[in-house]
Amino acid sequence: MTRRAPRCIRSLLEAFSEALTETFRRELVGLYVFGSAAFPGFVPGSGDIDFIAVTRRFPSKAERDRLARIHRELAESFRYGALLDGFYVPRHKAGRRRIPDRLAFAAHGRLGTGGRDTAWALHREHLRAGACLRLHGAAPRRLFPPATRREIAIALRRERRHVREVLDQYPAYAVLN
């Protein structure tokens, strides 16, 4: 629920949820915010606002055009709108252990395609553990399979490599991660 969201991003998340619900209608299965933004101590600027939106299918061209406008408008209208960073995952991929690829994704106020969630095992575990804000839809345990120890170990090694690569550019992110 957005009322549990940190005050500094509550109105942004409400607008985001409303826009996605309007765009996808019944095609939106779930919308979740996780990572540091899901907790009251969130400090904008020290990280982004991670999200996963689960849809019944890959967004159509018209839906992707609308999503591009939504992310651009949120980035222009809200102080932290450009911090929305996440994936649009079709339901059939959300229910798999395999890293989802060829996804629509948002970052820095823009929409892209061809994304790949390389931290999929970690994200699933955060969502399943309730370390998230459920903005719309089904409980995460109903959508995402649990990660195995092996999947988590591989994902953590991948994250460690990534943190080393971005340490100088994003020190707060790297330390928090």
Coordinates of C-alpha atoms in Angstrom, one line a residue, residues 85-148:
D85 CA 13.9 1.8 -12.1
G86 CA 12.3 -1.5 -13.0
F87 CA 10.9 -4.2 -15.2
Y88 CA 7.7 -5.1 -16.9
V89 CA 7.6 -8.9 -16.6
P90 CA 5.0 -11.0 -18.4
R91 CA 3.2 -13.4 -16.1
H92 CA 4.6 -16.5 -17.7
K93 CA 8.2 -15.2 -17.1
A94 CA 7.4 -14.1 -13.5
G95 CA 6.5 -17.7 -12.6
R96 CA 9.8 -19.1 -13.7
R97 CA 13.2 -19.4 -12.0
R98 CA 15.1 -18.6 -15.2
I99 CA 16.3 -14.9 -15.4
P100 CA 13.7 -13.1 -17.5
D101 CA 15.0 -11.4 -20.6
R102 CA 13.7 -9.3 -23.5
L103 CA 11.7 -7.2 -21.0
A104 CA 10.4 -3.7 -21.2
F105 CA 12.1 -1.7 -18.5
A106 CA 12.3 1.8 -17.1
A107 CA 15.3 3.8 -16.0
H108 CA 16.0 7.6 -15.7
G109 CA 12.6 8.6 -16.9
R110 CA 12.8 6.5 -20.1
L111 CA 11.4 3.2 -21.3
G112 CA 13.5 0.6 -23.0
T113 CA 13.1 -2.9 -24.3
G114 CA 15.4 -5.9 -24.3
G115 CA 16.1 -5.7 -20.6
R116 CA 17.3 -8.6 -18.4
D117 CA 16.8 -8.8 -14.6
T118 CA 20.1 -10.4 -13.6
A119 CA 19.3 -10.1 -9.9
W120 CA 16.1 -12.1 -10.5
A121 CA 16.7 -14.6 -7.7
L122 CA 17.3 -11.8 -5.1
H123 CA 14.3 -9.8 -6.3
R124 CA 12.0 -12.8 -6.0
E125 CA 13.2 -13.5 -2.5
H126 CA 12.7 -9.9 -1.4
L127 CA 9.2 -9.9 -2.9
R128 CA 8.3 -13.3 -1.4
A129 CA 9.6 -12.2 2.0
G130 CA 7.3 -9.2 2.0
A131 CA 10.2 -6.7 1.8
C132 CA 8.2 -4.7 -0.7
L133 CA 5.3 -2.4 -1.1
R134 CA 2.4 -4.1 -2.9
L135 CA 0.8 -1.3 -4.9
H136 CA -1.5 -3.5 -7.0
G137 CA -2.5 -7.1 -7.4
A138 CA -1.7 -10.5 -6.1
A139 CA 0.5 -11.4 -3.2
P140 CA 4.0 -12.0 -4.4
R141 CA 4.1 -15.5 -3.1
R142 CA 1.4 -16.4 -5.5
L143 CA 3.4 -15.1 -8.5
F144 CA 7.1 -15.7 -7.9
P145 CA 8.8 -19.1 -7.2
P146 CA 11.3 -19.3 -4.3
A147 CA 14.9 -19.0 -5.2
T148 CA 17.3 -21.9 -4.6

